[in-house]
Tab-separated table of C-alpha atoms in Angstrom:
chain	number	residue	atom	x	y	z
A	868	MET	CA	-41.025	74.504	6.218
A	869	SER	CA	-40.168	70.820	5.858
A	870	LEU	CA	-41.547	68.352	8.324
A	871	SER	CA	-38.872	66.319	10.085
A	872	VAL	CA	-38.919	62.627	10.838
A	873	GLN	CA	-37.003	61.564	13.944
A	874	VAL	CA	-35.516	58.088	13.825
A	875	VAL	CA	-35.694	56.136	17.081
A	876	PRO	CA	-32.234	54.511	17.117
A	877	ILE	CA	-32.919	51.939	19.841
A	878	LEU	CA	-36.052	50.102	20.955
A	879	ASP	CA	-36.430	47.995	24.075
A	880	SER	CA	-36.049	44.345	23.064
A	881	ARG	CA	-38.722	43.354	25.586
A	882	ALA	CA	-41.295	45.143	23.444
A	883	VAL	CA	-40.931	42.842	20.420
A	884	ASP	CA	-41.737	39.230	19.653
A	885	VAL	CA	-38.642	37.345	18.445
A	886	ARG	CA	-40.211	33.869	18.346
A	887	ARG	CA	-40.062	33.789	14.531
A	888	PHE	CA	-36.259	33.629	14.814
A	889	THR	CA	-36.140	31.068	17.621
A	890	ASP	CA	-35.687	27.349	16.927
A	891	VAL	CA	-35.791	27.928	13.179
A	892	LYS	CA	-35.926	24.800	11.008
A	893	VAL	CA	-33.235	24.064	8.417
A	894	TYR	CA	-34.151	24.234	4.735
A	895	SER	CA	-31.877	22.357	2.310
A	896	GLY	CA	-33.892	22.613	-0.894
A	897	GLU	CA	-33.485	24.920	-3.847
A	898	ILE	CA	-34.505	28.568	-3.587
A	899	LYS	CA	-36.242	29.986	-6.647
A	900	ASP	CA	-34.374	32.911	-8.230
A	901	GLU	CA	-31.705	32.897	-5.525
A	902	ILE	CA	-28.997	35.462	-6.277
A	903	LEU	CA	-25.452	34.114	-6.368
A	904	PRO	CA	-22.751	35.812	-4.305
A	905	PRO	CA	-20.674	38.486	-6.067
A	906	ALA	CA	-16.910	38.594	-6.489
A	907	PRO	CA	-15.294	39.667	-3.216
A	908	PRO	CA	-14.670	43.405	-2.795
A	909	PRO	CA	-11.167	44.815	-2.225
A	910	CYS	CA	-9.734	44.275	1.243
A	911	PHE	CA	-10.536	47.027	3.731
A	912	LEU	CA	-7.316	48.330	5.231
A	913	GLY	CA	-6.489	48.382	8.930
A	914	SER	CA	-6.866	44.859	10.322
A	915	TRP	CA	-6.180	41.152	9.795
A	916	TYR	CA	-9.426	39.343	9.063
A	917	ARG	CA	-11.338	36.454	7.572
A	918	LYS	CA	-14.728	37.414	6.120
A	919	VAL	CA	-17.384	35.563	4.161
A	920	LEU	CA	-20.091	37.659	2.524
A	921	SER	CA	-23.478	36.655	1.107
A	922	SER	CA	-25.282	37.970	-1.951
A	923	GLN	CA	-27.639	40.946	-1.746
A	924	ASP	CA	-30.868	38.967	-1.680
A	925	TYR	CA	-33.972	38.476	0.437
A	926	TRP	CA	-31.938	37.271	3.404
A	927	LEU	CA	-33.319	38.215	6.784
A	928	GLY	CA	-30.435	37.397	9.100
A	929	ILE	CA	-27.622	35.074	10.037
A	930	GLU	CA	-26.973	32.460	12.744
A	931	GLY	CA	-23.775	30.656	13.676
A	932	LEU	CA	-22.489	28.213	16.256
A	933	ILE	CA	-19.044	29.479	17.255
A	934	GLU	CA	-16.361	28.152	19.615
A	935	LEU	CA	-14.240	31.084	20.744
A	936	GLY	CA	-10.482	31.119	20.235
A	937	GLU	CA	-7.840	32.441	22.616
A	938	PHE	CA	-5.867	35.636	21.986
A	939	THR	CA	-2.136	36.015	22.543
A	940	PRO	CA	-0.978	39.659	22.338
A	941	ASP	CA	2.315	41.008	21.019
A	942	SER	CA	4.328	42.428	23.924
A	943	ASN	CA	6.155	44.766	21.511
A	944	ARG	CA	2.848	46.438	20.620
A	945	PHE	CA	1.856	47.453	24.136
A	946	ASN	CA	1.091	51.060	25.142
A	947	LEU	CA	2.141	52.555	21.802
A	948	ASP	CA	-0.650	55.135	22.146
A	949	GLY	CA	0.043	55.842	25.828
A	950	LYS	CA	-3.252	54.317	26.987
A	951	GLY	CA	-1.815	51.239	28.684
A	952	ARG	CA	-3.229	48.690	26.246
A	953	TYR	CA	-2.158	46.335	23.482
A	954	MET	CA	-2.696	47.789	20.018
A	955	ASP	CA	-4.163	44.547	18.622
A	956	ASN	CA	-7.591	43.256	19.625
A	957	PRO	CA	-9.580	40.226	18.386
A	958	SER	CA	-13.242	40.243	17.430
A	959	ILE	CA	-15.773	37.752	16.084
A	960	TYR	CA	-18.904	39.280	14.656
A	961	MET	CA	-21.709	39.243	12.134
A	962	GLY	CA	-23.227	42.028	10.100
A	963	GLY	CA	-26.053	43.005	7.815
A	964	ASN	CA	-26.141	45.554	5.013
A	965	SER	CA	-29.369	46.754	3.403
A	966	ALA	CA	-29.967	50.510	3.129
A	967	ARG	CA	-27.594	50.777	6.093
A	968	GLU	CA	-24.834	48.507	7.399
A	969	SER	CA	-24.590	47.226	10.965
A	970	ASP	CA	-22.121	44.996	12.836
A	971	ALA	CA	-22.739	42.971	15.984
A	972	GLY	CA	-20.880	40.286	17.887
A	973	LEU	CA	-18.057	39.896	20.374
A	974	SER	CA	-14.759	41.648	21.000
A	975	LEU	CA	-12.066	41.092	23.602
A	976	ASN	CA	-12.655	43.720	26.251
A	977	VAL	CA	-11.816	44.866	29.758
A	978	MET	CA	-13.412	42.824	32.537
A	979	TYR	CA	-13.547	42.618	36.299
A	980	PRO	CA	-11.362	39.767	37.557
A	981	THR	CA	-13.774	38.939	40.417
A	982	ALA	CA	-17.359	39.635	41.502
A	983	ASP	CA	-16.206	42.935	43.053
A	984	THR	CA	-17.523	45.674	40.728
A	985	SER	CA	-17.269	48.528	43.236
A	986	TYR	CA	-14.675	50.403	41.147
A	987	GLU	CA	-14.504	51.631	37.559
A	988	LEU	CA	-12.486	49.895	34.860
A	989	THR	CA	-10.162	51.822	32.540
A	990	LEU	CA	-8.665	51.231	29.101
A	991	ALA	CA	-5.655	49.748	30.894
A	992	SER	CA	-7.728	47.198	32.851
A	993	PRO	CA	-7.171	43.532	31.930
A	994	LYS	CA	-8.920	42.125	28.878
A	995	LEU	CA	-9.884	38.700	30.164
A	996	GLY	CA	-12.556	37.644	27.671
A	997	TYR	CA	-15.204	38.721	25.177
A	998	ARG	CA	-18.139	41.091	25.644
A	999	PRO	CA	-21.020	41.755	23.181
A	1000	PHE	CA	-21.022	44.853	20.969
A	1001	TRP	CA	-23.283	46.304	18.286
A	1002	ARG	CA	-22.727	49.138	15.802
A	1003	TYR	CA	-25.358	50.892	13.717
A	1004	ILE	CA	-25.781	54.061	11.654
A	1005	TYR	CA	-28.693	56.482	11.683
A	1006	TYR	CA	-29.537	60.064	10.779
A	1007	GLU	CA	-30.637	62.165	13.687
A	1008	ALA	CA	-33.449	63.688	11.600
A	1009	SER	CA	-34.652	63.953	7.998
A	1010	ASP	CA	-37.582	65.490	6.171
A	1011	ILE	CA	-40.493	63.482	4.778
A	1012	ASP	CA	-38.657	63.106	1.449
A	1013	GLY	CA	-35.633	61.563	3.097
A	1014	ASN	CA	-33.395	64.636	2.835
A	1015	VAL	CA	-30.937	64.784	5.684
A	1016	LEU	CA	-31.427	67.740	7.977
A	1017	ARG	CA	-28.970	66.752	10.666
A	1018	ARG	CA	-25.821	64.725	10.991
A	1019	GLU	CA	-25.231	61.000	10.486
A	1020	VAL	CA	-24.415	59.102	13.679
A	1021	ASN	CA	-22.208	56.004	13.754
A	1022	SER	CA	-23.143	54.496	17.107
A	1023	TRP	CA	-20.838	51.969	18.836
A	1024	ASN	CA	-22.268	50.153	21.848
A	1025	ILE	CA	-21.028	47.428	24.174
A	1026	SER	CA	-22.518	45.508	27.093
A	1027	HIS	CA	-21.843	47.111	30.461
A	1028	PRO	CA	-18.770	45.641	32.214
A	1029	LYS	CA	-20.726	45.225	35.456
A	1030	ASN	CA	-23.041	42.735	33.707
A	1031	LEU	CA	-20.915	39.727	34.642
A	1032	LEU	CA	-23.493	37.343	33.157
A	1033	TYR	CA	-22.410	38.479	29.694
A	1034	TYR	CA	-18.733	37.645	29.995
A	1035	TYR	CA	-17.706	34.991	27.448
A	1036	PHE	CA	-14.387	33.146	27.331
A	1037	PRO	CA	-12.199	31.133	24.953
A	1038	GLY	CA	-13.606	27.630	24.694
A	1039	ASP	CA	-17.232	28.750	25.140
A	1040	ILE	CA	-19.517	27.461	22.393
A	1041	LEU	CA	-22.148	30.082	21.598
A	1042	ARG	CA	-25.042	30.392	19.180
A	1043	MET	CA	-24.842	33.917	17.821
A	1044	SER	CA	-27.472	35.425	15.552
A	1045	VAL	CA	-28.465	38.765	14.025
A	1046	TYR	CA	-32.026	39.213	12.712
A	1047	PRO	CA	-34.779	41.850	12.216
A	1048	PRO	CA	-37.412	41.598	14.977
A	1049	LEU	CA	-39.305	44.344	13.113
A	1050	PRO	CA	-38.679	46.290	9.878
A	1051	ASP	CA	-35.629	48.607	9.873
A	1052	TYR	CA	-34.214	47.137	13.083
A	1053	LEU	CA	-31.767	44.362	13.941
A	1054	GLN	CA	-31.020	42.527	17.155
A	1055	LEU	CA	-28.003	40.532	18.360
A	1056	ARG	CA	-28.674	37.355	20.314
A	1057	ILE	CA	-25.971	35.233	21.976
A	1058	GLU	CA	-26.978	31.912	23.536
A	1059	VAL	CA	-24.663	29.684	25.562
A	1060	VAL	CA	-24.557	26.140	24.157
A	1061	ARG	CA	-21.613	24.850	26.187
A	1062	PRO	CA	-19.434	26.782	28.653
A	1063	THR	CA	-15.673	26.543	28.303
A	1064	ALA	CA	-13.793	23.501	29.558
A	1065	ILE	CA	-10.462	25.372	29.716
A	1066	PRO	CA	-9.447	25.259	33.408
A	1067	LYS	CA	-8.147	28.825	33.792
A	1068	TYR	CA	-11.362	30.286	32.366
A	1069	GLN	CA	-13.517	27.932	34.414
A	1070	LYS	CA	-11.724	29.185	37.528
A	1071	LEU	CA	-12.149	32.801	36.474
A	1072	ARG	CA	-15.876	32.315	35.876
A	1073	GLN	CA	-16.318	30.672	39.275
A	1074	GLY	CA	-15.101	33.901	40.839
A	1075	TYR	CA	-18.090	35.816	39.471
A	1076	GLN	CA	-20.555	33.873	41.643
A	1077	LEU	CA	-23.065	33.476	38.807
A	1078	PRO	CA	-26.281	31.500	39.255
A	1079	ASN	CA	-25.362	27.835	38.661
A	1080	ASN	CA	-21.945	29.176	37.599
A	1081	GLN	CA	-23.367	29.752	34.106
A	1082	PRO	CA	-23.199	32.787	31.807
A	1083	ALA	CA	-26.533	34.036	30.461
A	1084	ALA	CA	-28.028	34.505	27.013
A	1085	PHE	CA	-27.582	38.055	25.769
A	1086	TYR	CA	-30.154	40.078	23.828
A	1087	SER	CA	-29.145	43.494	22.553
A	1088	PRO	CA	-31.659	46.305	22.220
A	1089	CYS	CA	-33.334	46.469	18.817
A	1090	PHE	CA	-31.058	48.879	16.943
A	1091	TYR	CA	-31.896	50.854	13.821
A	1092	SER	CA	-30.627	49.389	10.537
A	1093	LYS	CA	-32.649	50.769	7.650
A	1094	GLY	CA	-33.982	48.361	5.032
A	1095	HIS	CA	-33.618	45.156	7.018
A	1096	GLY	CA	-36.685	42.969	7.258
A	1097	SER	CA	-38.281	44.331	4.080
A	1098	ASN	CA	-35.606	45.007	1.429
A	1099	LYS	CA	-32.782	42.900	0.044
A	1100	ALA	CA	-29.782	42.555	2.342
A	1101	GLU	CA	-26.373	40.920	2.522
A	1102	PHE	CA	-24.910	39.274	5.625
A	1103	LYS	CA	-21.384	38.395	6.718
A	1104	ARG	CA	-19.370	36.683	9.408
A	1105	VAL	CA	-15.932	37.974	10.381
A	1106	ASN	CA	-12.980	36.782	12.496
A	1107	ALA	CA	-10.452	39.565	12.982
A	1108	ILE	CA	-7.515	41.048	14.794
A	1109	ASP	CA	-8.360	44.751	14.772
A	1110	GLN	CA	-5.734	47.422	15.394
A	1111	TYR	CA	-6.398	50.604	17.353
A	1112	GLY	CA	-5.924	53.853	15.424
A	1113	ASN	CA	-5.167	51.988	12.196
A	1114	GLU	CA	-8.495	52.024	10.320
A	1115	GLY	CA	-7.910	52.804	6.657
A	1116	TYR	CA	-4.147	52.166	6.883
A	1117	TYR	CA	-2.121	49.065	6.049
A	1118	ALA	CA	-2.336	46.369	8.719
A	1119	GLN	CA	0.650	46.658	11.020
A	1120	PRO	CA	3.013	43.688	11.455
A	1121	THR	CA	2.338	41.898	14.737
A	1122	LYS	CA	3.134	38.721	16.638
A	1123	ALA	CA	-0.383	38.719	18.073
A	1124	LYS	CA	-2.423	35.633	17.244
A	1125	VAL	CA	-5.756	33.920	17.855
A	1126	SER	CA	-5.888	30.170	18.434
A	1127	PRO	CA	-8.371	28.242	16.294
A	1128	ALA	CA	-11.938	29.515	16.489
A	1129	VAL	CA	-14.461	26.999	15.178
A	1130	TRP	CA	-17.613	27.855	13.288
A	1131	HIS	CA	-19.448	24.558	13.774
A	1132	GLU	CA	-22.282	25.677	11.499
A	1133	VAL	CA	-23.607	28.899	9.974
A	1134	TYR	CA	-26.998	29.650	8.394
A	1135	LEU	CA	-28.832	32.481	6.662
A	1136	TYR	CA	-32.451	33.261	7.563
A	1137	ARG	CA	-35.031	33.574	4.786
A	1138	GLU	CA	-38.803	33.440	4.504
A	1139	ILE	CA	-39.783	30.373	2.468
A	1140	ALA	CA	-43.434	29.467	1.863
A	1141	GLY	CA	-44.519	31.907	4.555
A	1142	GLU	CA	-42.193	30.528	7.235
A	1143	ILE	CA	-38.795	31.686	8.508
A	1144	ARG	CA	-36.261	29.001	7.653
A	1145	LYS	CA	-32.464	28.829	7.821
A	1146	VAL	CA	-30.361	27.715	4.874
A	1147	PRO	CA	-26.716	26.604	5.143
A	1148	PHE	CA	-24.250	29.448	4.609
A	1149	ALA	CA	-21.989	27.114	2.644
A	1150	ALA	CA	-19.271	28.080	0.155
A	1151	ASN	CA	-21.670	28.284	-2.798
A	1152	ARG	CA	-23.489	31.094	-0.976
A	1153	TYR	CA	-20.592	33.346	-0.032
A	1154	SER	CA	-17.695	35.411	-1.318
A	1155	SER	CA	-14.468	34.538	0.477
A	1156	MET	CA	-11.949	37.054	1.840
A	1157	ILE	CA	-8.662	36.612	3.735
A	1158	CYS	CA	-7.119	40.039	4.266
A	1159	PRO	CA	-4.688	41.577	3.740
A	1160	ASN	CA	-2.533	38.492	3.146
A	1161	GLN	CA	-3.535	34.878	2.637
A	1162	THR	CA	-0.552	33.642	4.655
A	1163	ALA	CA	-1.675	35.470	7.806
A	1164	ILE	CA	-4.768	33.311	8.350
A	1165	THR	CA	-5.288	29.562	8.143
A	1166	VAL	CA	-8.794	28.493	7.139
A	1167	THR	CA	-9.679	24.807	7.402
A	1168	PRO	CA	-13.026	23.368	6.224
A	1169	TYR	CA	-15.124	21.953	9.039
A	1170	ASN	CA	-18.658	20.670	8.479
A	1171	PRO	CA	-18.586	22.633	5.190
A	1172	GLU	CA	-22.076	21.624	4.047
A	1173	CYS	CA	-23.378	23.660	7.000
A	1174	GLY	CA	-21.009	26.602	6.560
A	1175	GLY	CA	-18.470	25.505	9.176
A	1176	GLU	CA	-14.789	26.507	9.295
A	1177	ILE	CA	-11.794	26.522	11.603
A	1178	ILE	CA	-9.985	29.865	11.574
A	1179	LYS	CA	-6.550	30.619	13.024
A	1180	ILE	CA	-5.103	34.144	12.757
A	1181	HIS	CA	-1.295	34.414	12.875
A	1182	PRO	CA	0.126	37.476	11.054
A	1183	GLU	CA	3.691	36.715	12.189
A	1184	LYS	CA	3.752	33.763	9.811
A	1185	ILE	CA	4.128	36.215	6.911
A	1186	ARG	CA	7.503	37.411	8.166
A	1187	LYS	CA	8.720	33.882	8.836
A	1188	GLU	CA	7.876	32.779	5.299
A	1189	ASN	CA	9.371	35.888	3.724
């Protein structure tokens, strides 16, 4: 009888030391035997997105300073599935792929409009801003040789809507990072650099009665992502308008749009001379993708030597130009 090995999919983040990935110094020198990024893969069907993708190399994680854009939905694409929601939804996230692939970041989600959380939200509740999410894949059990005994689990997770401290709004400038606090695990960290100066979101945030009227830094649990922290890995950053029920199909025409989101700077983590350093995730280090149509997304260089970009998503522009 084979012995089984049970994977622990989530570990309490308070049980690990993440100081190696805090206040990391920039490294701008050459990296011996660095692997160049590959040609971009084919577009994945089902959404409108801008992605940049690193090489599969000894990268440990990714960090970016992002200013969130504002979403405008398409009123003609409301409640098409009978769930009282718009069919388009923006997200800004990062991801790592070693033996397994994981995604983590922010998506527009339902929120309480005030500090009153005495009732339950539904899919039809208002989507007022962004909440953190993280996705990972694990096998429930395998034998000592790695043979799968039970099913693969694709686990989607999102911060609880009653955690008002982790509500983020257009105009917020956040430092977002994904890194391995221990082998085979990743963690998402979101730090507030500057809260939004957009009046309507300032007013909304005031209604939550937060300490000092400030959102808090978010740390996800440590989630299983096999191979990270010890094997080669690739990392990405993505700005998208996702579409419910459309994964694997052609992106649906929409008037939905996202105002410019600004990546002020983006870095990849790597161990150099025994120390965790961050190197600019500039154009020479990534494959570039604008999917499924170049006209749908405007990408403007911004602080390019540090991996910065301004990204505006506007699929309706395709129809206007055609």
